[in-house]
PDB file of C-alpha atoms in Angstrom:
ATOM      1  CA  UNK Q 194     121.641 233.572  50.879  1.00  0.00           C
ATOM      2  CA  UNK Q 195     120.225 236.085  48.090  1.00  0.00           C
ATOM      3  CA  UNK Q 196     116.686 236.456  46.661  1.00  0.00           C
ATOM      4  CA  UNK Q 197     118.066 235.470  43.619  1.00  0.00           C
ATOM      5  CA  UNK Q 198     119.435 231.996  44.606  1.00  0.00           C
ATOM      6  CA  UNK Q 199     116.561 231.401  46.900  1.00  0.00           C
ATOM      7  CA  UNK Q 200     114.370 232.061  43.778  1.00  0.00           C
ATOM      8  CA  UNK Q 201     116.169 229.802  41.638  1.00  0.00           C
ATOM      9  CA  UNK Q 202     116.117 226.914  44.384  1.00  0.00           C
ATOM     10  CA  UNK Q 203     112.300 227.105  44.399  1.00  0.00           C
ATOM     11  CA  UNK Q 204     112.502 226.953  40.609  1.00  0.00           C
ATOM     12  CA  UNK Q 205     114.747 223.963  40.704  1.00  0.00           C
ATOM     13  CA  UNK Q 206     112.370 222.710  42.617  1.00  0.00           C
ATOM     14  CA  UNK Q 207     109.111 223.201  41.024  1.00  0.00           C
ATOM     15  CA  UNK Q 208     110.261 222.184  37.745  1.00  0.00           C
ATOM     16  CA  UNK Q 209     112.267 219.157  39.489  1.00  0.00           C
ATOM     17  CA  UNK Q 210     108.157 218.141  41.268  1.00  0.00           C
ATOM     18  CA  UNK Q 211     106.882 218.709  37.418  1.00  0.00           C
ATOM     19  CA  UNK Q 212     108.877 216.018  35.761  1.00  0.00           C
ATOM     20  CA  UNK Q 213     108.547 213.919  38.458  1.00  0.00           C
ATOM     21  CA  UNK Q 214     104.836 214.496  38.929  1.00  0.00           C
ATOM     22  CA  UNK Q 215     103.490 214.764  34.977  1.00  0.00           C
ATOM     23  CA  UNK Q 216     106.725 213.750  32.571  1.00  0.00           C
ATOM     24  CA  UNK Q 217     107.888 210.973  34.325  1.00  0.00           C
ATOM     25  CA  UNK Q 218     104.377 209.186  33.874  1.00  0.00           C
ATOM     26  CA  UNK Q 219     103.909 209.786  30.346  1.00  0.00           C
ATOM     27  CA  UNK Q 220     107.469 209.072  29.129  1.00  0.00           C
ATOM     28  CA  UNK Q 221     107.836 206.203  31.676  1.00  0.00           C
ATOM     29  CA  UNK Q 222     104.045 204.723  30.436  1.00  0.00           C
ATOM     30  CA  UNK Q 223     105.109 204.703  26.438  1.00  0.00           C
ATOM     31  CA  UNK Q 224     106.673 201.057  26.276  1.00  0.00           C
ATOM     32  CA  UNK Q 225     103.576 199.641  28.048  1.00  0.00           C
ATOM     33  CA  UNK Q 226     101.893 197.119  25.567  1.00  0.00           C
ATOM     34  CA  UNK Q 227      98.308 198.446  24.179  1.00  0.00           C
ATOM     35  CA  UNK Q 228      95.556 196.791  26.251  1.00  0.00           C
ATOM     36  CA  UNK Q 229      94.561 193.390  24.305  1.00  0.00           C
ATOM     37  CA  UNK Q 230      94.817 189.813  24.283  1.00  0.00           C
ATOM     38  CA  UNK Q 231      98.235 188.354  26.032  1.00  0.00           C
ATOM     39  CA  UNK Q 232     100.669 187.639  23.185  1.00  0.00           C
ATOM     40  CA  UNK Q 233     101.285 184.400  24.807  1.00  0.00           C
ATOM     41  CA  UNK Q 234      98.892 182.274  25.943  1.00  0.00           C
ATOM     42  CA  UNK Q 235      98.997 178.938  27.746  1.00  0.00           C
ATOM     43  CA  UNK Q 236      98.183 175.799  25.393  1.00  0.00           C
ATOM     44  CA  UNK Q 237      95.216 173.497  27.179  1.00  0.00           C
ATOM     45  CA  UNK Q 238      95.686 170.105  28.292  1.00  0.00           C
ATOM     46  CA  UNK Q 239      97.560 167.768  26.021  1.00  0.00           C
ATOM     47  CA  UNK Q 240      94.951 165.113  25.729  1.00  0.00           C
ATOM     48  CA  UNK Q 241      92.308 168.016  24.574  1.00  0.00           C
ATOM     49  CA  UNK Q 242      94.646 169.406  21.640  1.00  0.00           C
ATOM     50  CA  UNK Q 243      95.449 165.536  20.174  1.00  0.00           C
ATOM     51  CA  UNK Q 244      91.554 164.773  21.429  1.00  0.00           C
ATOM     52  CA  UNK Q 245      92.522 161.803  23.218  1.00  0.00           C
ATOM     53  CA  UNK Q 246      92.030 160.227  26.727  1.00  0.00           C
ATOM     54  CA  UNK Q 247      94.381 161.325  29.660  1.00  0.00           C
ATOM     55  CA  UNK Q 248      95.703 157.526  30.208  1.00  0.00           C
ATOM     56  CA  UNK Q 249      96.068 157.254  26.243  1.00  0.00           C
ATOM     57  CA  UNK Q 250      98.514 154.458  25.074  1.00  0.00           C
ATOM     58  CA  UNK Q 251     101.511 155.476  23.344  1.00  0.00           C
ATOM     59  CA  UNK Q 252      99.844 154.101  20.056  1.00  0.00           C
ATOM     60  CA  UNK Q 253      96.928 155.979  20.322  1.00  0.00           C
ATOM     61  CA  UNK Q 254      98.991 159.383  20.661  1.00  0.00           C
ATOM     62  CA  UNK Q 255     101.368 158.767  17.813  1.00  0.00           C
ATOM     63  CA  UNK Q 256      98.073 158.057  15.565  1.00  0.00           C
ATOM     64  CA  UNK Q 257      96.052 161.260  17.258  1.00  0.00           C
ATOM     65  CA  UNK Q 258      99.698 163.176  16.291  1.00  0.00           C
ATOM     66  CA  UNK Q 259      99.738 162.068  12.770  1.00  0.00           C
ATOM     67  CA  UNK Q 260      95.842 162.401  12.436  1.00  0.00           C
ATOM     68  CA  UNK Q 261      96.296 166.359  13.827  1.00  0.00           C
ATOM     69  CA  UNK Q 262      99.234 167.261  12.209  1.00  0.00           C
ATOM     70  CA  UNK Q 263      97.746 165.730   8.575  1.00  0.00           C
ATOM     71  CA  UNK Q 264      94.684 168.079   9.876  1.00  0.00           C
ATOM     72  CA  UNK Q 265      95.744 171.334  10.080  1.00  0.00           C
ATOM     73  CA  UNK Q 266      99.403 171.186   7.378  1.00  0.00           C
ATOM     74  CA  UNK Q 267     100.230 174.691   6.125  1.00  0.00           C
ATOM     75  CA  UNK Q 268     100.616 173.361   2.693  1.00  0.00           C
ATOM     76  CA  UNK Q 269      96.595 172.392   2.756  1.00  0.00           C
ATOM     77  CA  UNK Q 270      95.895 175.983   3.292  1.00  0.00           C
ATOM     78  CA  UNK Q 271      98.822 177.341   0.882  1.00  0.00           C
ATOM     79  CA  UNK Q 272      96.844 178.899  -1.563  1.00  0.00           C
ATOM     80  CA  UNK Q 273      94.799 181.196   0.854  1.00  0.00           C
ATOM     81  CA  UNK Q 274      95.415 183.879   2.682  1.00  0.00           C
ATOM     82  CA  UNK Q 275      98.935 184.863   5.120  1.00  0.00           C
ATOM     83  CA  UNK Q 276      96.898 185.111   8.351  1.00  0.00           C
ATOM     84  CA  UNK Q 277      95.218 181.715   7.333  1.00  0.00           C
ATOM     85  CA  UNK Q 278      98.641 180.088   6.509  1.00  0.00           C
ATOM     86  CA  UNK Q 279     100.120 181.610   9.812  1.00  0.00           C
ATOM     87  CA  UNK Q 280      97.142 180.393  11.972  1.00  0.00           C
ATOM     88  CA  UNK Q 281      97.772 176.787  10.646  1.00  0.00           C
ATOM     89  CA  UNK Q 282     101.530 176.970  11.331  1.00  0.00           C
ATOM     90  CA  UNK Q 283     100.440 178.033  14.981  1.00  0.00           C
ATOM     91  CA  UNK Q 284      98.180 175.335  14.800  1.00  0.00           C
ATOM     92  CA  UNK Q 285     100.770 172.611  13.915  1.00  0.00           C
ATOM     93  CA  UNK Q 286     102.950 174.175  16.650  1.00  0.00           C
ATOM     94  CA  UNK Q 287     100.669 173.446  19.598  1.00  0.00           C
ATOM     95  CA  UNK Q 288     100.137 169.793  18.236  1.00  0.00           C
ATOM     96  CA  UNK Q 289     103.821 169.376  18.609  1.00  0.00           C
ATOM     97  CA  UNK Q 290     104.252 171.147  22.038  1.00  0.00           C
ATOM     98  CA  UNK Q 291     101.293 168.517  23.298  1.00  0.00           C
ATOM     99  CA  UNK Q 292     103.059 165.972  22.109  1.00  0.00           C
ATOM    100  CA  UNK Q 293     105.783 166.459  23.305  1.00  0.00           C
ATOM    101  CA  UNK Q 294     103.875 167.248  26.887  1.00  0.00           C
ATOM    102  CA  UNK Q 295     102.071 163.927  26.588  1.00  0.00           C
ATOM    103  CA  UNK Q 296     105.697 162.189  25.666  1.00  0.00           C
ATOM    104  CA  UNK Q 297     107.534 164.523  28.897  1.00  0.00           C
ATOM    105  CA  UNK Q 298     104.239 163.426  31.142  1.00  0.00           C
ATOM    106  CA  UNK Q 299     103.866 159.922  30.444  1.00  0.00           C
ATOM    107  CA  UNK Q 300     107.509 159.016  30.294  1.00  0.00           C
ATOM    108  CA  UNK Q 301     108.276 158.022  27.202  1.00  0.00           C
ATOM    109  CA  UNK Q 302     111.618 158.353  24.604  1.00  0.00           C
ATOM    110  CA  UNK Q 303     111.475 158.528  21.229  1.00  0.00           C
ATOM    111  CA  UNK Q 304     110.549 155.802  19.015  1.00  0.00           C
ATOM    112  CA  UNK Q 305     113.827 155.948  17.215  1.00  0.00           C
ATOM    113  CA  UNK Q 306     115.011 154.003  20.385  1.00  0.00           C
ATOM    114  CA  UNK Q 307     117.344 156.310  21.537  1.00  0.00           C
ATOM    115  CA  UNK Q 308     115.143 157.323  24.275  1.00  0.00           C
ATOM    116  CA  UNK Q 309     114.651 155.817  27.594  1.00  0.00           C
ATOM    117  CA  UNK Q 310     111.942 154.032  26.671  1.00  0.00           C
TER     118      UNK Q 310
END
């Protein structure tokens, strides 16, 4: 072996340690979401977004649905603001998903009777 290749093996291999050691970690780190609030968050209970009891009839969440969703419709809040409009679309969203937990939970079909129940 020459000086020259053994000089250009420990160059391979500094340079090799130097991406490994400093680039690696900065390129690999520059997808990583910015620190914040989760995108996703999980709803609360059912019963606390349609304000009802736990052991709620089936009546009483169909009229806590309607009341909610009549609450908080986009269309109410059309004239203001897009973050106001989106925030009330969200809103309306997580009425739906608890209702549709209280319906999964509670084990009921659809009222257009072509669910189980």
């Amino acid at each position: 072996m020459t000086t020259t290749e053994f000089i250009v093996i420990l160059g391979g291999a500094a340079l090799g340690y130097w991406l490994v050691a400093v680039v690696w970690p900065l390129w690999r780190d520059r997808g990583d979401a910015p620190p914040g609030p989760a995108l996703f968050e999980a709803d609360p209970p059912w019963h606390e977004v349609l304000d009802v009891a736990e052991d709620a009839d089936r009546n009483t969440i169909d009229a806590a649905h309607r009341a909610k969703r009549a609450e908080h419709l986009p269309e109410r809040v059309a004239h203001l603001s897009a973050d106001v409009r989106n925030q009330a679309q969200r809103r309306i969203m997580q009425i739906d998903r608890a209702y549709a937990a209280a319906m999964r939970e509670l084990g009921f079909g659809r009222r257009d009777g072509s669910g189980e129940r």
